[in-house]
JSON list of C-alpha atoms in Angstrom, two decimals:
[
{"chain": "Q", "resi": 19, "resn": "MET", "atom": "CA", "xyz": [252.33, 81.96, 192.38]},
{"chain": "Q", "resi": 20, "resn": "LEU", "atom": "CA", "xyz": [252.52, 79.41, 189.66]},
{"chain": "Q", "resi": 21, "resn": "GLU", "atom": "CA", "xyz": [248.98, 78.25, 190.38]},
{"chain": "Q", "resi": 22, "resn": "GLU", "atom": "CA", "xyz": [247.71, 81.80, 190.01]},
{"chain": "Q", "resi": 23, "resn": "ILE", "atom": "CA", "xyz": [249.57, 82.12, 186.67]},
{"chain": "Q", "resi": 24, "resn": "GLU", "atom": "CA", "xyz": [248.13, 78.94, 185.44]},
{"chain": "Q", "resi": 25, "resn": "ARG", "atom": "CA", "xyz": [244.67, 80.06, 186.49]},
{"chain": "Q", "resi": 26, "resn": "GLU", "atom": "CA", "xyz": [244.95, 83.33, 184.65]},
{"chain": "Q", "resi": 27, "resn": "MET", "atom": "CA", "xyz": [246.31, 81.61, 181.58]},
{"chain": "Q", "resi": 28, "resn": "GLU", "atom": "CA", "xyz": [243.32, 79.33, 181.57]},
{"chain": "Q", "resi": 29, "resn": "VAL", "atom": "CA", "xyz": [241.03, 82.33, 181.52]},
{"chain": "Q", "resi": 30, "resn": "ALA", "atom": "CA", "xyz": [242.89, 83.84, 178.64]},
{"chain": "Q", "resi": 31, "resn": "GLU", "atom": "CA", "xyz": [242.80, 80.59, 176.73]},
{"chain": "Q", "resi": 32, "resn": "GLU", "atom": "CA", "xyz": [238.99, 80.42, 177.34]},
{"chain": "Q", "resi": 33, "resn": "GLU", "atom": "CA", "xyz": [238.64, 83.92, 175.87]},
{"chain": "Q", "resi": 34, "resn": "LEU", "atom": "CA", "xyz": [240.71, 82.97, 172.84]},
{"chain": "Q", "resi": 35, "resn": "SER", "atom": "CA", "xyz": [238.58, 79.78, 172.40]},
{"chain": "Q", "resi": 36, "resn": "SER", "atom": "CA", "xyz": [235.51, 81.96, 172.30]},
{"chain": "Q", "resi": 37, "resn": "ALA", "atom": "CA", "xyz": [237.23, 84.24, 169.78]},
{"chain": "Q", "resi": 38, "resn": "TYR", "atom": "CA", "xyz": [237.73, 81.30, 167.43]},
{"chain": "Q", "resi": 39, "resn": "ILE", "atom": "CA", "xyz": [234.09, 80.15, 167.73]},
{"chain": "Q", "resi": 40, "resn": "LEU", "atom": "CA", "xyz": [233.00, 83.75, 167.00]},
{"chain": "Q", "resi": 41, "resn": "PHE", "atom": "CA", "xyz": [235.34, 83.97, 164.02]},
{"chain": "Q", "resi": 42, "resn": "GLU", "atom": "CA", "xyz": [234.08, 80.72, 162.62]},
{"chain": "Q", "resi": 43, "resn": "HIS", "atom": "CA", "xyz": [230.60, 82.03, 162.74]},
{"chain": "Q", "resi": 44, "resn": "GLU", "atom": "CA", "xyz": [231.68, 85.22, 160.96]},
{"chain": "Q", "resi": 45, "resn": "LYS", "atom": "CA", "xyz": [231.19, 87.46, 164.01]},
{"chain": "Q", "resi": 46, "resn": "TYR", "atom": "CA", "xyz": [234.37, 89.23, 163.17]},
{"chain": "Q", "resi": 47, "resn": "ARG", "atom": "CA", "xyz": [234.03, 92.26, 165.45]},
{"chain": "Q", "resi": 48, "resn": "ASP", "atom": "CA", "xyz": [233.14, 90.18, 168.41]},
{"chain": "Q", "resi": 49, "resn": "ALA", "atom": "CA", "xyz": [236.01, 87.85, 167.58]},
{"chain": "Q", "resi": 50, "resn": "ILE", "atom": "CA", "xyz": [238.49, 90.59, 167.39]},
{"chain": "Q", "resi": 51, "resn": "SER", "atom": "CA", "xyz": [237.19, 92.01, 170.68]},
{"chain": "Q", "resi": 52, "resn": "ARG", "atom": "CA", "xyz": [237.43, 88.67, 172.39]},
{"chain": "Q", "resi": 53, "resn": "ALA", "atom": "CA", "xyz": [240.95, 87.92, 171.03]},
{"chain": "Q", "resi": 54, "resn": "TYR", "atom": "CA", "xyz": [242.08, 91.39, 172.29]},
{"chain": "Q", "resi": 55, "resn": "VAL", "atom": "CA", "xyz": [240.71, 90.59, 175.83]},
{"chain": "Q", "resi": 56, "resn": "SER", "atom": "CA", "xyz": [242.54, 87.30, 175.69]},
{"chain": "Q", "resi": 57, "resn": "ARG", "atom": "CA", "xyz": [245.70, 89.12, 174.99]},
{"chain": "Q", "resi": 58, "resn": "LEU", "atom": "CA", "xyz": [245.12, 91.53, 177.84]},
{"chain": "Q", "resi": 59, "resn": "LYS", "atom": "CA", "xyz": [244.51, 88.67, 180.27]},
{"chain": "Q", "resi": 60, "resn": "GLY", "atom": "CA", "xyz": [247.35, 86.58, 179.07]},
{"chain": "Q", "resi": 61, "resn": "ALA", "atom": "CA", "xyz": [250.14, 89.08, 179.00]},
{"chain": "Q", "resi": 62, "resn": "PRO", "atom": "CA", "xyz": [250.52, 89.84, 182.72]},
{"chain": "Q", "resi": 63, "resn": "PRO", "atom": "CA", "xyz": [250.95, 86.24, 183.84]},
{"chain": "Q", "resi": 64, "resn": "VAL", "atom": "CA", "xyz": [253.48, 85.64, 181.08]},
{"chain": "Q", "resi": 65, "resn": "GLN", "atom": "CA", "xyz": [255.39, 88.67, 182.22]},
{"chain": "Q", "resi": 66, "resn": "ARG", "atom": "CA", "xyz": [255.38, 87.54, 185.82]},
{"chain": "Q", "resi": 67, "resn": "ALA", "atom": "CA", "xyz": [256.59, 84.07, 184.91]},
{"chain": "Q", "resi": 68, "resn": "LEU", "atom": "CA", "xyz": [259.70, 85.66, 183.22]},
{"chain": "Q", "resi": 69, "resn": "PRO", "atom": "CA", "xyz": [262.90, 86.23, 185.19]},
{"chain": "Q", "resi": 70, "resn": "GLN", "atom": "CA", "xyz": [263.21, 89.77, 186.58]},
{"chain": "Q", "resi": 71, "resn": "GLU", "atom": "CA", "xyz": [265.88, 90.76, 184.26]},
{"chain": "Q", "resi": 72, "resn": "ALA", "atom": "CA", "xyz": [263.53, 90.00, 181.38]},
{"chain": "Q", "resi": 73, "resn": "ARG", "atom": "CA", "xyz": [260.83, 92.48, 182.64]},
{"chain": "Q", "resi": 74, "resn": "GLY", "atom": "CA", "xyz": [261.46, 95.74, 181.01]},
{"chain": "Q", "resi": 75, "resn": "HIS", "atom": "CA", "xyz": [261.38, 97.80, 177.86]},
{"chain": "Q", "resi": 76, "resn": "GLY", "atom": "CA", "xyz": [263.19, 96.38, 174.83]},
{"chain": "Q", "resi": 77, "resn": "PHE", "atom": "CA", "xyz": [262.90, 92.72, 175.80]},
{"chain": "Q", "resi": 78, "resn": "ASP", "atom": "CA", "xyz": [261.38, 90.50, 173.17]},
{"chain": "Q", "resi": 79, "resn": "VAL", "atom": "CA", "xyz": [259.25, 87.68, 174.88]},
{"chain": "Q", "resi": 80, "resn": "ARG", "atom": "CA", "xyz": [259.10, 85.96, 171.44]},
{"chain": "Q", "resi": 81, "resn": "GLU", "atom": "CA", "xyz": [262.83, 85.36, 171.57]},
{"chain": "Q", "resi": 82, "resn": "VAL", "atom": "CA", "xyz": [262.62, 83.57, 174.88]},
{"chain": "Q", "resi": 83, "resn": "LEU", "atom": "CA", "xyz": [259.65, 81.48, 173.74]},
{"chain": "Q", "resi": 84, "resn": "ARG", "atom": "CA", "xyz": [261.59, 80.54, 170.62]},
{"chain": "Q", "resi": 85, "resn": "GLU", "atom": "CA", "xyz": [265.06, 79.97, 172.04]},
{"chain": "Q", "resi": 86, "resn": "GLY", "atom": "CA", "xyz": [264.63, 79.67, 175.83]},
{"chain": "Q", "resi": 87, "resn": "TRP", "atom": "CA", "xyz": [265.95, 81.90, 178.52]},
{"chain": "Q", "resi": 88, "resn": "PRO", "atom": "CA", "xyz": [269.68, 82.24, 178.18]},
{"chain": "Q", "resi": 89, "resn": "CYS", "atom": "CA", "xyz": [271.41, 80.89, 181.40]}
]
């Protein structure tokens, strides 16, 4: 499962890299679209990597990224 998550994150990172290039070349609409696709591709693997208790409404992923998962 970890390999699958890593592969999906690589795809999301590639999409985000493309968004940066488009932004640097002032292709703002395309950059926004590509960044959005990156987010759509990156969110599911992040959610699968979280513990089961963390998957649900009202859970702030940013808190875990900032402070770590409370054990």
